[in-house]
Coordinates of C-alpha atoms and ligand atoms in Angstrom, one line a residue:
X1 CA 77.6 61.7 145.8
X2 CA 75.6 62.1 149.1
X3 CA 76.4 59.7 151.9
X4 CA 74.5 58.7 154.9
X5 CA 76.3 59.3 158.2
X6 CA 74.4 56.5 159.9
X7 CA 70.9 55.0 159.8
X8 CA 68.0 56.1 162.1
X9 CA 65.8 59.1 162.5
X10 CA 66.7 62.4 164.1
X11 CA 66.0 61.2 167.6
X12 CA 68.2 58.2 167.4
X13 CA 70.8 60.4 165.8
X14 CA 70.7 62.9 168.6
X15 CA 71.0 60.1 171.2
X16 CA 74.0 58.6 169.4
X17 CA 75.6 61.8 168.1
X18 CA 78.3 62.0 170.7
X19 CA 79.4 58.5 170.3
X20 CA 79.0 58.1 166.5
X21 CA 80.8 61.2 165.6
X22 CA 83.8 60.7 167.7
X23 CA 86.6 58.2 167.5
X24 CA 86.6 57.2 171.2
X25 CA 83.8 56.4 173.6
X26 CA 82.0 59.2 175.6
X27 CA 83.6 58.2 178.9
X28 CA 87.0 58.9 177.5
X29 CA 85.9 62.3 176.2
X30 CA 84.6 63.2 179.7
X31 CA 87.7 62.1 181.6
X32 CA 89.7 65.3 181.6
X33 CA 92.6 63.7 183.6
X34 CA 92.9 61.0 181.0
X35 CA 92.7 63.5 178.2
X36 CA 95.6 65.5 179.8
X37 CA 97.6 62.4 180.2
X38 CA 97.1 61.3 176.6
X39 CA 97.9 64.9 175.4
X40 CA 101.2 65.0 177.2
X41 CA 102.2 61.6 175.7
X42 CA 101.1 62.9 172.3
X43 CA 103.2 66.0 172.5
X44 CA 106.3 63.9 173.2
X45 CA 105.4 61.8 170.2
X46 CA 104.9 64.9 168.1
X47 CA 108.5 66.1 168.9
X48 CA 109.8 62.6 168.5
X49 CA 108.5 62.7 164.9
X50 CA 109.2 66.3 164.1
X51 CA 105.6 67.6 164.1
X52 CA 107.1 70.9 165.1
X53 CA 107.4 74.5 164.0
X54 CA 109.6 77.5 164.9
X55 CA 108.3 80.1 167.3
X56 CA 106.8 83.4 166.2
X57 CA 109.5 85.2 168.2
X58 CA 112.4 83.3 166.5
X59 CA 111.1 82.2 163.1
X60 CA 114.7 81.7 161.8
X61 CA 116.3 79.4 164.4
X62 CA 115.6 75.9 165.5
X63 CA 116.9 76.1 169.1
X64 CA 113.5 76.5 170.6
X65 CA 110.5 75.0 168.8
X66 CA 106.8 74.3 169.3
X67 CA 104.7 71.3 168.5
X68 CA 102.3 72.0 165.6
X69 CA 98.8 71.9 167.1
X70 CA 96.9 68.7 166.5
X71 CA 93.7 66.9 167.4
X72 CA 94.0 64.3 170.2
X73 CA 92.1 61.7 168.2
X74 CA 91.4 61.2 164.5
X75 CA 88.2 62.7 163.2
X76 CA 85.3 60.8 161.7
X77 CA 85.3 61.0 157.8
X78 CA 82.9 59.0 155.6
X79 CA 84.9 56.6 153.6
X80 CA 82.8 57.2 150.5
X81 CA 83.6 60.9 150.5
X82 CA 87.3 60.3 151.2
X83 CA 87.5 58.0 148.2
X84 CA 85.5 60.4 146.0
X85 CA 88.1 63.1 146.8
X86 CA 90.9 60.8 145.9
X87 CA 89.3 59.7 142.7
X88 CA 88.5 63.2 141.4
X89 CA 92.1 64.5 142.0
X90 CA 93.4 63.3 138.7
X91 CA 90.5 65.1 137.0
X92 CA 91.3 68.3 138.8
X93 CA 95.0 68.0 137.9
X94 CA 94.0 67.8 134.2
X95 CA 91.5 70.6 134.5
X96 CA 94.0 73.0 136.2
X97 CA 96.7 72.1 133.7
X98 CA 94.4 72.7 130.7
X99 CA 93.1 76.0 132.2
X100 CA 96.8 77.1 132.5
X101 CA 97.3 76.5 128.8
X102 CA 94.3 78.6 127.7
X103 CA 95.9 82.1 127.9
X104 CA 92.9 83.8 126.3
X105 CA 90.6 82.3 129.0
X106 CA 92.9 83.5 131.8
X107 CA 93.1 87.0 130.3
X108 CA 89.4 87.2 129.9
X109 CA 88.5 85.7 133.3
X110 CA 91.0 87.7 135.4
X111 CA 90.4 91.1 133.7
X112 CA 88.1 92.3 136.4
X113 CA 90.2 91.0 139.3
X114 CA 93.4 92.5 137.9
X115 CA 91.6 95.8 137.6
X116 CA 90.8 96.0 141.3
X117 CA 93.6 94.0 143.0
X118 CA 97.2 95.1 142.9
X119 CA 98.7 91.7 143.9
X120 CA 96.8 89.9 141.2
X121 CA 97.9 92.7 138.8
X122 CA 101.5 92.1 139.6
X123 CA 101.3 88.3 139.0
X124 CA 99.3 89.0 135.8
X125 CA 102.0 91.4 134.6
X126 CA 104.6 88.7 134.7
X127 CA 102.3 86.3 132.9
X128 CA 101.7 88.9 130.2
X129 CA 105.4 89.6 129.8
X130 CA 106.2 85.9 129.3
X131 CA 103.5 85.7 126.7
X132 CA 104.9 88.8 124.9
X133 CA 108.3 87.2 124.9
X134 CA 106.9 83.9 123.8
X135 CA 108.3 82.0 126.8
X136 CA 106.7 78.7 127.7
X137 CA 108.2 75.9 129.8
X138 CA 108.7 72.6 127.9
X139 CA 108.1 70.8 131.2
X140 CA 105.3 71.8 133.6
X141 CA 105.3 70.5 137.2
X142 CA 102.0 70.8 139.2
X143 CA 101.9 70.2 142.9
X144 CA 98.5 71.3 144.2
X145 CA 96.0 70.6 147.0
X146 CA 92.3 70.5 146.6
X147 CA 90.4 71.2 149.8
X148 CA 86.9 70.0 150.7
X149 CA 84.3 70.1 153.5
X150 CA 81.4 67.7 154.0
X151 CA 78.2 69.6 153.4
X152 CA 75.3 68.4 155.5
X153 CA 72.0 67.9 153.6
X154 CA 68.7 69.3 154.8
X155 CA 67.7 65.8 156.1
X156 CA 70.5 66.1 158.7
X157 CA 71.7 62.6 158.0
X158 CA 73.8 62.7 154.8
X159 CA 76.6 64.8 153.5
X160 CA 78.3 65.5 150.2
X161 CA 81.8 66.5 149.3
X162 CA 82.1 70.2 148.5
X163 CA 85.3 71.8 147.2
X164 CA 86.4 74.9 149.2
X165 CA 89.3 75.8 146.9
X166 CA 92.3 74.5 145.0
X167 CA 95.8 75.6 146.0
X168 CA 98.2 75.6 143.1
X169 CA 100.9 77.5 145.0
X170 CA 102.9 76.3 148.0
X171 CA 100.3 73.8 149.3
X172 CA 101.7 73.0 152.7
X173 CA 101.6 70.2 155.4
X174 CA 102.4 67.4 153.0
X175 CA 105.5 66.9 155.1
X176 CA 104.1 66.8 158.6
X177 CA 101.0 64.8 157.6
X178 CA 103.3 61.8 156.9
X179 CA 103.9 61.5 160.7
X180 CA 100.5 62.4 162.1
X181 CA 99.0 58.9 161.4
X182 CA 101.5 57.3 163.7
X183 CA 100.8 59.9 166.4
X184 CA 97.1 59.1 166.4
X185 CA 97.8 55.3 166.2
X186 CA 100.0 55.7 169.3
X187 CA 97.3 57.6 171.2
X188 CA 94.8 54.9 170.4
X189 CA 97.2 52.3 171.4
X190 CA 97.6 54.0 174.8
X191 CA 93.9 53.8 175.2
X192 CA 93.9 50.1 174.7
X193 CA 90.6 48.6 174.0
X194 CA 88.6 51.8 173.4
X195 CA 90.8 52.6 170.5
X196 CA 90.6 49.2 168.9
X197 CA 89.3 48.9 165.4
X198 CA 89.9 52.5 164.6
X199 CA 91.8 52.6 161.3
X200 CA 94.0 55.6 160.5
X201 CA 95.0 55.5 156.8
X202 CA 98.7 55.8 156.0
X203 CA 99.9 58.9 154.2
X204 CA 103.1 60.0 152.5
X205 CA 102.6 63.2 150.6
X206 CA 106.2 64.4 151.1
X207 CA 107.4 61.3 149.2
X208 CA 104.9 62.0 146.5
X209 CA 105.6 65.7 146.2
X210 CA 109.3 64.7 146.1
X211 CA 108.5 62.2 143.4
X212 CA 106.8 64.8 141.3
X213 CA 109.8 67.2 141.6
X214 CA 112.2 64.4 140.8
X215 CA 110.4 63.5 137.6
X216 CA 110.5 67.1 136.5
X217 CA 114.2 67.4 137.5
X218 CA 115.0 64.3 135.4
X219 CA 113.2 65.7 132.4
X220 CA 115.2 68.9 132.7
X221 CA 118.1 66.6 131.8
X222 CA 121.1 68.0 133.6
X223 CA 122.4 65.7 136.4
X224 CA 124.4 68.4 138.1
X225 CA 121.5 70.8 138.3
X226 CA 119.8 71.4 141.7
X227 CA 116.3 72.0 142.9
X228 CA 115.8 75.4 144.6
X229 CA 113.1 75.9 147.2
X230 CA 112.1 79.6 147.1
X231 CA 111.3 80.3 150.8
X232 CA 110.1 83.1 153.1
X233 CA 112.5 85.1 155.1
X234 CA 110.6 84.1 158.3
X235 CA 110.2 80.4 158.0
X236 CA 108.2 79.0 160.9
X237 CA 107.0 75.9 159.0
X238 CA 110.4 74.8 157.9
X239 CA 110.2 71.2 159.2
X240 CA 107.2 70.6 156.8
X241 CA 109.3 71.8 153.9
X242 CA 112.4 69.8 155.0
X243 CA 110.4 66.6 154.6
X244 CA 110.0 67.2 150.9
X245 CA 113.7 68.4 150.7
X246 CA 115.0 65.2 152.4
X247 CA 112.9 63.1 150.0
X248 CA 114.9 64.7 147.2
X249 CA 118.3 64.4 148.8
X250 CA 117.5 60.7 149.3
X251 CA 117.1 60.4 145.6
X252 CA 120.5 62.1 145.1
X253 CA 119.1 65.5 144.1
X254 CA 120.7 68.5 145.5
X255 CA 118.4 71.1 147.1
X256 CA 119.1 74.8 147.8
X257 CA 116.9 77.1 150.0
X258 CA 116.8 80.7 148.8
X259 CA 114.7 83.8 149.5
X260 CA 113.8 86.4 146.9
X261 CA 116.5 88.6 148.5
X262 CA 119.1 85.8 147.9
X263 CA 117.9 85.5 144.3
X264 CA 118.4 89.2 143.8
X265 CA 122.0 88.9 145.0
X266 CA 123.0 85.5 143.7
X267 CA 121.0 84.6 140.6
X268 CA 121.7 85.2 136.9
X269 CA 120.4 84.0 133.6
X270 CA 122.6 82.9 130.7
X271 CA 121.6 84.1 127.2
X272 CA 119.6 80.9 126.8
X273 CA 117.9 81.8 130.1
X274 CA 119.5 78.9 132.0
X275 CA 119.2 79.9 135.7
X276 CA 122.3 79.9 137.9
X277 CA 122.4 80.6 141.6
X278 CA 125.9 81.1 143.1
X279 CA 127.3 79.1 140.2
X280 CA 124.8 76.2 140.6
X281 CA 122.5 75.5 137.7
X282 CA 118.8 75.2 138.8
X283 CA 116.5 72.7 137.2
X284 CA 113.4 73.2 139.3
X285 CA 112.2 76.2 141.4
X286 CA 109.7 75.0 144.0
X287 CA 107.9 78.1 145.3
X288 CA 107.0 77.9 149.0
X289 CA 106.7 81.7 149.2
X290 CA 105.3 84.3 146.8
X291 CA 101.5 83.5 147.1
X292 CA 100.6 86.6 149.2
X293 CA 101.5 90.3 149.1
X294 CA 103.5 90.0 152.4
X295 CA 105.9 87.6 150.7
X296 CA 107.2 90.5 148.6
X297 CA 109.1 93.2 150.5
X298 CA 109.2 95.5 147.5
X299 CA 109.8 95.9 143.7
X300 CA 113.1 94.0 144.0
X301 CA 111.3 90.8 145.1
X302 CA 108.9 91.1 142.2
X303 CA 111.9 91.5 139.9
X304 CA 113.4 88.3 141.5
X305 CA 110.1 86.5 140.9
X306 CA 110.1 87.6 137.3
X307 CA 113.7 86.5 136.7
X308 CA 112.8 83.0 138.0
X309 CA 109.6 82.8 135.9
X310 CA 111.5 83.9 132.8
X311 CA 114.2 81.4 133.3
X312 CA 114.6 78.0 131.6
X313 CA 114.1 76.3 135.0
X314 CA 110.9 74.5 135.7
X315 CA 109.0 76.7 138.1
X316 CA 106.4 75.1 140.4
X317 CA 103.9 76.5 139.8
X318 CA 104.6 78.2 136.5
X319 CA 103.0 81.6 136.2
X320 CA 99.9 80.4 134.3
X321 CA 99.2 77.7 136.9
X322 CA 99.5 80.3 139.7
X323 CA 96.7 82.2 137.9
X324 CA 94.7 79.0 137.3
X325 CA 94.5 78.5 141.1
X326 CA 92.9 81.9 141.8
X327 CA 89.5 82.1 143.4
X328 CA 88.2 84.1 140.4
X329 CA 89.0 81.2 138.1
X330 CA 87.3 78.8 140.5
X331 CA 84.1 80.9 140.4
X332 CA 84.1 81.1 136.6
X333 CA 84.7 77.4 136.2
X334 CA 81.5 76.8 138.1
X335 CA 79.4 78.6 135.5
X336 CA 77.6 76.4 133.0
X337 CA 79.7 75.0 130.1
X338 CA 83.1 76.3 131.4
X339 CA 84.5 73.0 132.8
X340 CA 83.2 71.4 129.6
X341 CA 85.5 73.7 127.6
X342 CA 88.5 72.0 129.2
X343 CA 87.4 68.4 129.9
X344 CA 85.7 66.4 127.2
X345 CA 85.0 63.2 129.1
X346 CA 81.4 63.6 130.5
X347 CA 82.1 61.3 133.4
X348 CA 85.1 63.4 134.5
X349 CA 83.0 66.6 134.1
X350 CA 80.3 65.0 136.3
X351 CA 82.9 64.0 139.0
X352 CA 84.4 67.5 139.0
X353 CA 81.0 69.4 139.0
X354 CA 79.5 67.3 141.8
X355 CA 82.1 68.8 144.2
X356 CA 81.2 72.5 143.3
X357 CA 79.3 74.6 145.8
X358 CA 77.4 77.7 144.5
X359 CA 79.9 80.4 143.3
X360 CA 78.8 83.9 142.3
X361 CA 80.5 86.8 140.3
X362 CA 80.8 90.3 141.7
X363 CA 81.7 91.8 138.3
X364 CA 80.3 95.3 137.4
X365 CA 77.3 94.0 135.5
X366 CA 73.7 92.8 136.2
X367 CA 75.0 89.4 137.4
X368 CA 77.2 91.1 139.9
X369 CA 74.2 93.3 141.0
X370 CA 72.2 90.2 141.6
X371 CA 75.0 88.6 143.6
X372 CA 75.1 91.7 145.9
X373 CA 71.3 91.5 146.4
X374 CA 71.5 87.8 147.1
X375 CA 74.3 88.2 149.7
X376 CA 72.6 91.2 151.4
X377 CA 69.3 89.3 151.7
X378 CA 70.9 86.4 153.7
X379 CA 74.6 87.0 154.4
X380 CA 74.8 84.0 156.7
X381 CA 74.4 81.7 153.8
X382 CA 77.6 82.8 152.1
X383 CA 81.3 83.4 152.3
X384 CA 82.8 86.5 150.7
X385 CA 86.3 85.9 149.4
X386 CA 89.0 88.3 148.3
X387 CA 91.8 87.1 146.0
X388 CA 94.1 86.1 148.9
X389 CA 95.7 82.9 150.2
X390 CA 96.9 81.6 153.6
X391 CA 93.7 81.7 155.6
X392 CA 92.1 84.5 157.7
X393 CA 91.1 86.7 154.8
X394 CA 87.4 85.7 154.2
X395 CA 84.4 87.7 155.3
X396 CA 81.4 86.0 156.9
X397 CA 77.8 86.9 158.1
X398 CA 77.1 90.5 159.2
X399 CA 80.6 91.6 158.0
X400 CA 79.4 90.7 154.4
X401 CA 76.4 93.1 154.8
X402 CA 78.7 95.8 156.2
X403 CA 81.3 95.4 153.4
X404 CA 78.9 95.1 150.5
X405 CA 76.8 97.9 151.9
X406 CA 79.9 100.1 151.6
X407 CA 81.3 98.8 148.3
X408 CA 78.4 97.0 146.7
X409 CA 78.1 99.5 143.8
X410 CA 81.7 100.4 143.3
X411 CA 84.3 98.6 141.2
X412 CA 86.1 97.5 144.4
X413 CA 83.7 94.6 144.6
X414 CA 85.4 93.0 141.6
X415 CA 88.3 91.9 143.8
X416 CA 85.9 89.5 145.6
X417 CA 83.8 86.4 144.8
X418 CA 80.8 85.1 146.7
X419 CA 80.4 81.4 147.6
X420 CA 77.8 79.3 149.3
X421 CA 78.8 78.5 152.9
X422 CA 79.3 74.8 153.4
X423 CA 77.7 73.6 156.6
X424 CA 79.3 70.5 157.8
X425 CA 78.1 68.2 160.6
X426 CA 80.1 68.8 163.7
X427 CA 82.4 66.1 165.0
X428 CA 83.7 65.8 168.6
X429 CA 87.4 66.1 169.2
X430 CA 89.9 67.6 171.5
X431 CA 92.4 70.2 170.1
X432 CA 95.9 70.1 171.6
X433 CA 97.2 73.6 171.4
X434 CA 99.8 75.3 173.5
X435 CA 98.3 77.4 176.2
X436 CA 94.7 76.2 175.8
X437 CA 92.9 73.9 178.3
X438 CA 91.8 70.6 176.9
X439 CA 88.1 70.1 176.4
X440 CA 86.0 68.1 173.9
X441 CA 84.7 70.6 171.3
X442 CA 82.3 70.6 168.4
X443 CA 84.7 70.7 165.4
X444 CA 84.6 70.8 161.6
X445 CA 87.2 69.2 159.4
X446 CA 88.6 70.2 156.0
X447 CA 90.0 67.4 153.8
X448 CA 92.8 68.3 151.4
X449 CA 94.0 66.0 148.6
X450 CA 97.4 66.6 147.1
X451 CA 97.7 66.4 143.3
X452 CA 100.9 65.8 141.5
X453 CA 101.4 66.0 137.7
X454 CA 104.1 66.5 135.2
X455 CA 103.5 67.5 131.5
X456 CA 106.2 67.5 128.9
X457 CA 105.0 69.4 125.8
X458 CA 101.6 67.9 125.1
X459 CA 102.1 64.6 127.0
X460 CA 101.1 64.0 130.7
X461 CA 104.0 62.1 132.0
X462 CA 102.6 61.8 135.6
X463 CA 99.1 62.4 137.0
X464 CA 98.4 61.2 140.5
X465 CA 96.8 61.8 143.8
X466 CA 99.7 62.3 146.3
X467 CA 98.1 61.7 149.7
X468 CA 95.9 63.8 151.9
X469 CA 95.8 66.3 154.8
X470 CA 93.0 66.6 157.3
X471 CA 92.7 69.9 159.3
X472 CA 90.2 70.4 162.0
X473 CA 89.0 73.6 163.8
X474 CA 86.5 74.4 166.5
X475 CA 83.0 75.3 165.1
X476 CA 83.2 78.8 166.5
X477 CA 85.9 79.8 164.0
X478 CA 84.5 80.5 160.5
X479 CA 87.8 80.9 158.7
X480 CA 91.3 79.7 159.2
X481 CA 94.2 77.4 158.4
X482 CA 96.9 75.9 160.5
X483 CA 99.4 78.7 159.7
X484 CA 96.7 81.2 160.7
X485 CA 96.6 79.5 164.1
X486 CA 93.0 78.3 163.9
X487 CA 92.9 74.8 162.4
X488 CA 95.1 71.9 163.7
X489 CA 96.5 68.8 162.1
X490 CA 94.3 65.7 162.1
X491 CA 93.7 62.4 160.4
X492 CA 90.6 60.8 159.0
X493 CA 89.0 57.9 160.9
X494 CA 87.2 56.4 158.0
X495 CA 83.7 55.1 158.7
Ligands
ADP501 P1 92.7 80.4 151.7 O1 93.2 80.3 150.3 O2 93.0 81.6 152.5 O3 93.0 79.1 152.5 P2 89.9 79.3 151.6 O4 89.0 79.5 150.5 O5 90.5 78.0 151.8 O6 91.1 80.4 151.5 O7 89.2 79.8 152.9 C1 89.8 79.8 154.2 C2 89.0 79.1 155.2 O8 87.6 79.6 155.2 C3 88.7 77.6 154.9 O9 89.8 76.8 155.3 C4 87.4 77.3 155.6 O10 87.7 77.1 157.0 C5 86.7 78.6 155.4 N1 85.8 78.6 154.2 C6 86.2 79.0 153.0 N2 85.2 78.8 152.1 C7 84.2 78.3 152.8 C8 82.9 77.8 152.4 N3 82.4 77.9 151.2 N4 82.1 77.3 153.4 C9 82.5 77.2 154.7 N5 83.7 77.6 155.1 C10 84.6 78.1 154.1
MG502 MG1 94.3 78.8 149.4
MG503 MG1 92.3 77.2 152.0

């Protein structure tokens, strides 16, 4: 659904642009001394509320920590698009869950990717082994995050919600984004009158993710069993994860944190595949690591992953839901009639489809050849995406021409998909990052909606939207998440 940013023609828009697309008046943005003063107060607030991460030098100790970069002010987001993203989340939860249950679809869709990408092949091998052994989980827990940008229409005055991707594995920042609304409210309070009337919506994804895990834990049915967070060996973003962990402890649920290396040494399966780690039965494995090749130091880590996936424990995500979150599946879902295979309600199909940007296959056929030609003719209209997660992997502009020029006719291209580049309207904000001078910048935001669901057998026990995440980056960066050091934490200012 398109939405008007504001009334008036292009000239009026230009005149008012600074003011309308910023949460505070122009004079505040121009006052660098004031911005510095607010930023110092905001950093203190960030530490006071644990908006922090460990240093790159010492990713495994909490003695010296950094604040997680954030915007000084909330960024303008159209209310209609925010509500649309909230509304469609339950539809996306259902869609992902149904895709995960269609094993033939996953096999067919991912054939080309698995052929050309070793990481996807490793995940797929575990999926296939579970199918061969007839192992399915009686309870499925989905914790995902669907990310969007606001695509500006040719009229320059209205935008629509376009999905960038869905993350079904280790979607992060649900913890820290519980505290960022208070940070922005405090900064606006410090400003006094200029900040008046700016609403920052409350947000509690950590509670919601915890609720999802707790529902799954309860259905597992063993009160003494624990939840295990499967974590990286270098864990800079630990405070974000701790928020979800504490939500579980508060509910009386024990939480362990283990790496793949720990699993190799401490985990075992009983004959009925009950998972024990150091003598504690595990009801739910919540993966916060395992989504990228760097998370696996070698074959032993893949064996540990397989052991967990084969166990009776509820794994979040289960192996099929991991595959349902791939970029290749996203591209195939955008083809005519594919969403319709999984979702029968026409209104839900329309809600889902309205968020799709153009997505194109690079398989070794005529369609793939057409995609190569399309991209080579106008590379700046597109983003070329490999089957990777975590930010910083996509290819833009002239690099697309270079890469496709090199591999356009070889099977290597099957490891990628092509997507229309979303062109959002820039908003003005100030990024607070350690070591960078403060200055108002043209920025773009990416809105994430957390999805939580639990299915027991054929019945959806829980299906909800679990809060949001807003990340903002300077316009000059094409790619990038918070972990990749490009985007910073933000909040919507709904207008
Ligand atoms: P990842 O799984 O690595 O996060 P994404 O698909 O989210 O991969 O892409 C990473 C980043 O690249 C996004 O956060 C966004 O900044 C940018 N990006 C991705 N797709 C598009 C697109 N279609 N249009 C504009 N920017 C995009
Ligand atoms: Mg991702
Ligand atoms: Mg992303």
